[in-house]
Amino acid sequence: MRWRDWLADELAARPLDNAWMVAGAALLAALGVWMVVMAMAPGLRGLLPMRAPESGAGVGAEAEAAIRAGIDRTSAGLVLRDRAMEVPGVRSARVDVGRRRIRARALAHFRDLDEVRADLDAALHEGIRQLGLARPPALSVRVRRSAKSKG
């Protein structure tokens, strides 16, 4: 670790108005600003990571480790909303996909709410399983009767 001793001696011996000192300080300040900007950037928050393919599919271990896939949260929400609309008794559905939770809200019109909720819960759990997510989010399902059906 002689380089650290040399660097400490050089920094102690040079005056602060030296051109090399000012240039080094400016470079470090620019690097710090760049790191703050990159820390605040959103990154890949809009993507949900997916599982790697099964090893029995004929893909080698090296290629399997290199495969990384993700699905857009909006697209996953549309797929799950289509799944929810296939459940009998659902008039309309809204599915919001977050990084840790999926919130599904549905309006039922001709079946019992508990039956619709159970069928919707099963359909959405199957849909989440088929999406092949690496970390499946928690599912929250709310079903209510539409205002038009009540009266």
GROMACS .gro file of C-alpha atoms in nm:
model
  151
    1MET     CA    1   0.000   0.000   0.000
    2ARG     CA    2   0.288   0.235  -0.078
    3TRP     CA    3   0.070   0.423  -0.327
    4ARG     CA    4  -0.148   0.547  -0.040
    5ASP     CA    5   0.154   0.684   0.146
    6TRP     CA    6   0.280   0.846  -0.174
    7LEU     CA    7  -0.063   1.000  -0.245
    8ALA     CA    8  -0.095   1.134   0.109
    9ASP     CA    9   0.253   1.289   0.089
   10GLU     CA   10   0.177   1.447  -0.251
   11LEU     CA   11  -0.156   1.593  -0.133
   12ALA     CA   12   0.006   1.733   0.182
   13ALA     CA   13   0.294   1.893  -0.011
   14ARG     CA   14   0.097   2.066  -0.288
   15PRO     CA   15  -0.083   2.397  -0.237
   16LEU     CA   16  -0.461   2.408  -0.290
   17ASP     CA   17  -0.438   2.650  -0.585
   18ASN     CA   18  -0.221   2.410  -0.784
   19ALA     CA   19  -0.372   2.334  -1.128
   20TRP     CA   20  -0.357   1.956  -1.071
   21MET     CA   21  -0.538   1.990  -0.737
   22VAL     CA   22  -0.814   2.205  -0.890
   23ALA     CA   23  -0.852   1.969  -1.187
   24GLY     CA   24  -0.869   1.664  -0.958
   25ALA     CA   25  -1.127   1.833  -0.734
   26ALA     CA   26  -1.338   1.929  -1.037
   27LEU     CA   27  -1.320   1.573  -1.170
   28LEU     CA   28  -1.426   1.427  -0.835
   29ALA     CA   29  -1.711   1.679  -0.804
   30ALA     CA   30  -1.837   1.589  -1.154
   31LEU     CA   31  -1.814   1.220  -1.066
   32GLY     CA   32  -2.014   1.283  -0.748
   33VAL     CA   33  -2.285   1.473  -0.937
   34TRP     CA   34  -2.303   1.191  -1.193
   35MET     CA   35  -2.343   0.932  -0.917
   36VAL     CA   36  -2.627   1.132  -0.756
   37VAL     CA   37  -2.805   1.164  -1.092
   38MET     CA   38  -2.770   0.790  -1.157
   39ALA     CA   39  -2.898   0.708  -0.807
   40MET     CA   40  -3.214   0.912  -0.873
   41ALA     CA   41  -3.275   0.764  -1.219
   42PRO     CA   42  -3.570   0.524  -1.231
   43GLY     CA   43  -3.378   0.235  -1.384
   44LEU     CA   44  -3.583  -0.073  -1.472
   45ARG     CA   45  -3.861  -0.026  -1.217
   46GLY     CA   46  -4.119  -0.066  -1.493
   47LEU     CA   47  -4.009  -0.425  -1.560
   48LEU     CA   48  -4.091  -0.733  -1.358
   49PRO     CA   49  -3.810  -0.992  -1.382
   50MET     CA   50  -3.908  -1.333  -1.512
   51ARG     CA   51  -3.778  -1.679  -1.419
   52ALA     CA   52  -3.504  -1.844  -1.620
   53PRO     CA   53  -3.623  -2.129  -1.843
   54GLU     CA   54  -3.629  -2.481  -1.699
   55SER     CA   55  -3.302  -2.672  -1.742
   56GLY     CA   56  -3.475  -2.962  -1.919
   57ALA     CA   57  -3.549  -2.743  -2.222
   58GLY     CA   58  -3.213  -2.825  -2.387
   59VAL     CA   59  -3.050  -2.493  -2.301
   60GLY     CA   60  -2.697  -2.516  -2.160
   61ALA     CA   61  -2.614  -2.386  -1.813
   62GLU     CA   62  -2.400  -2.104  -1.953
   63ALA     CA   63  -2.674  -1.986  -2.189
   64GLU     CA   64  -2.936  -2.026  -1.917
   65ALA     CA   65  -2.742  -1.793  -1.686
   66ALA     CA   66  -2.717  -1.536  -1.967
   67ILE     CA   67  -3.091  -1.528  -2.036
   68ARG     CA   68  -3.263  -1.242  -1.857
   69ALA     CA   69  -3.618  -1.149  -1.940
   70GLY     CA   70  -3.873  -0.911  -1.800
   71ILE     CA   71  -4.229  -0.807  -1.863
   72ASP     CA   72  -4.358  -0.452  -1.849
   73ARG     CA   73  -4.587  -0.392  -1.551
   74THR     CA   74  -4.851  -0.229  -1.774
   75SER     CA   75  -4.851  -0.529  -2.008
   76ALA     CA   76  -4.878  -0.770  -1.716
   77GLY     CA   77  -5.176  -0.568  -1.591
   78LEU     CA   78  -5.348  -0.594  -1.929
   79VAL     CA   79  -5.293  -0.970  -1.944
   80LEU     CA   80  -5.434  -1.015  -1.595
   81ARG     CA   81  -5.727  -0.782  -1.669
   82ASP     CA   82  -5.816  -0.995  -1.972
   83ARG     CA   83  -5.800  -1.300  -1.745
   84ALA     CA   84  -6.034  -1.128  -1.498
   85MET     CA   85  -6.283  -1.039  -1.770
   86GLU     CA   86  -6.314  -1.409  -1.863
   87VAL     CA   87  -6.457  -1.491  -1.518
   88PRO     CA   88  -6.837  -1.532  -1.535
   89GLY     CA   89  -7.017  -1.254  -1.353
   90VAL     CA   90  -6.748  -0.986  -1.394
   91ARG     CA   91  -6.882  -0.677  -1.567
   92SER     CA   92  -6.558  -0.476  -1.558
   93ALA     CA   93  -6.216  -0.516  -1.401
   94ARG     CA   94  -5.915  -0.305  -1.326
   95VAL     CA   95  -5.575  -0.455  -1.242
   96ASP     CA   96  -5.286  -0.244  -1.115
   97VAL     CA   97  -4.948  -0.418  -1.106
   98GLY     CA   98  -4.688  -0.285  -0.868
   99ARG     CA   99  -4.344  -0.420  -0.790
  100ARG     CA  100  -4.464  -0.607  -0.482
  101ARG     CA  101  -4.844  -0.618  -0.506
  102ILE     CA  102  -5.112  -0.672  -0.767
  103ARG     CA  103  -5.442  -0.498  -0.692
  104ALA     CA  104  -5.747  -0.625  -0.878
  105ARG     CA  105  -6.086  -0.452  -0.856
  106ALA     CA  106  -6.389  -0.593  -1.027
  107LEU     CA  107  -6.757  -0.514  -1.064
  108ALA     CA  108  -6.989  -0.813  -1.050
  109HIS     CA  109  -7.342  -0.813  -1.184
  110PHE     CA  110  -7.526  -1.148  -1.186
  111ARG     CA  111  -7.348  -1.391  -0.953
  112ASP     CA  112  -7.292  -1.402  -0.580
  113LEU     CA  113  -6.996  -1.182  -0.480
  114ASP     CA  114  -6.820  -1.460  -0.288
  115GLU     CA  115  -6.835  -1.695  -0.587
  116VAL     CA  116  -6.705  -1.427  -0.821
  117ARG     CA  117  -6.427  -1.339  -0.577
  118ALA     CA  118  -6.321  -1.704  -0.545
  119ASP     CA  119  -6.322  -1.759  -0.924
  120LEU     CA  120  -6.141  -1.431  -0.984
  121ASP     CA  121  -5.880  -1.513  -0.722
  122ALA     CA  122  -5.816  -1.855  -0.879
  123ALA     CA  123  -5.798  -1.712  -1.233
  124LEU     CA  124  -5.557  -1.436  -1.135
  125HIS     CA  125  -5.332  -1.672  -0.937
  126GLU     CA  126  -5.314  -1.898  -1.242
  127GLY     CA  127  -5.243  -1.594  -1.463
  128ILE     CA  128  -4.961  -1.480  -1.235
  129ARG     CA  129  -4.815  -1.832  -1.239
  130GLN     CA  130  -4.827  -1.839  -1.620
  131LEU     CA  131  -4.650  -1.503  -1.645
  132GLY     CA  132  -4.343  -1.680  -1.504
  133LEU     CA  133  -4.231  -1.404  -1.271
  134ALA     CA  134  -3.916  -1.456  -1.065
  135ARG     CA  135  -4.083  -1.311  -0.753
  136PRO     CA  136  -4.462  -1.334  -0.786
  137PRO     CA  137  -4.623  -1.027  -0.627
  138ALA     CA  138  -4.892  -1.057  -0.359
  139LEU     CA  139  -5.248  -1.048  -0.491
  140SER     CA  140  -5.526  -0.831  -0.352
  141VAL     CA  141  -5.875  -0.886  -0.496
  142ARG     CA  142  -6.178  -0.665  -0.435
  143VAL     CA  143  -6.517  -0.740  -0.583
  144ARG     CA  144  -6.823  -0.523  -0.545
  145ARG     CA  145  -7.164  -0.494  -0.698
  146SER     CA  146  -7.207  -0.223  -0.957
  147ALA     CA  147  -7.443   0.065  -0.874
  148LYS     CA  148  -7.669  -0.022  -1.171
  149SER     CA  149  -7.720  -0.380  -1.045
  150LYS     CA  150  -7.813  -0.276  -0.691
  151GLY     CA  151  -8.133  -0.098  -0.778
   0.00000   0.00000   0.00000
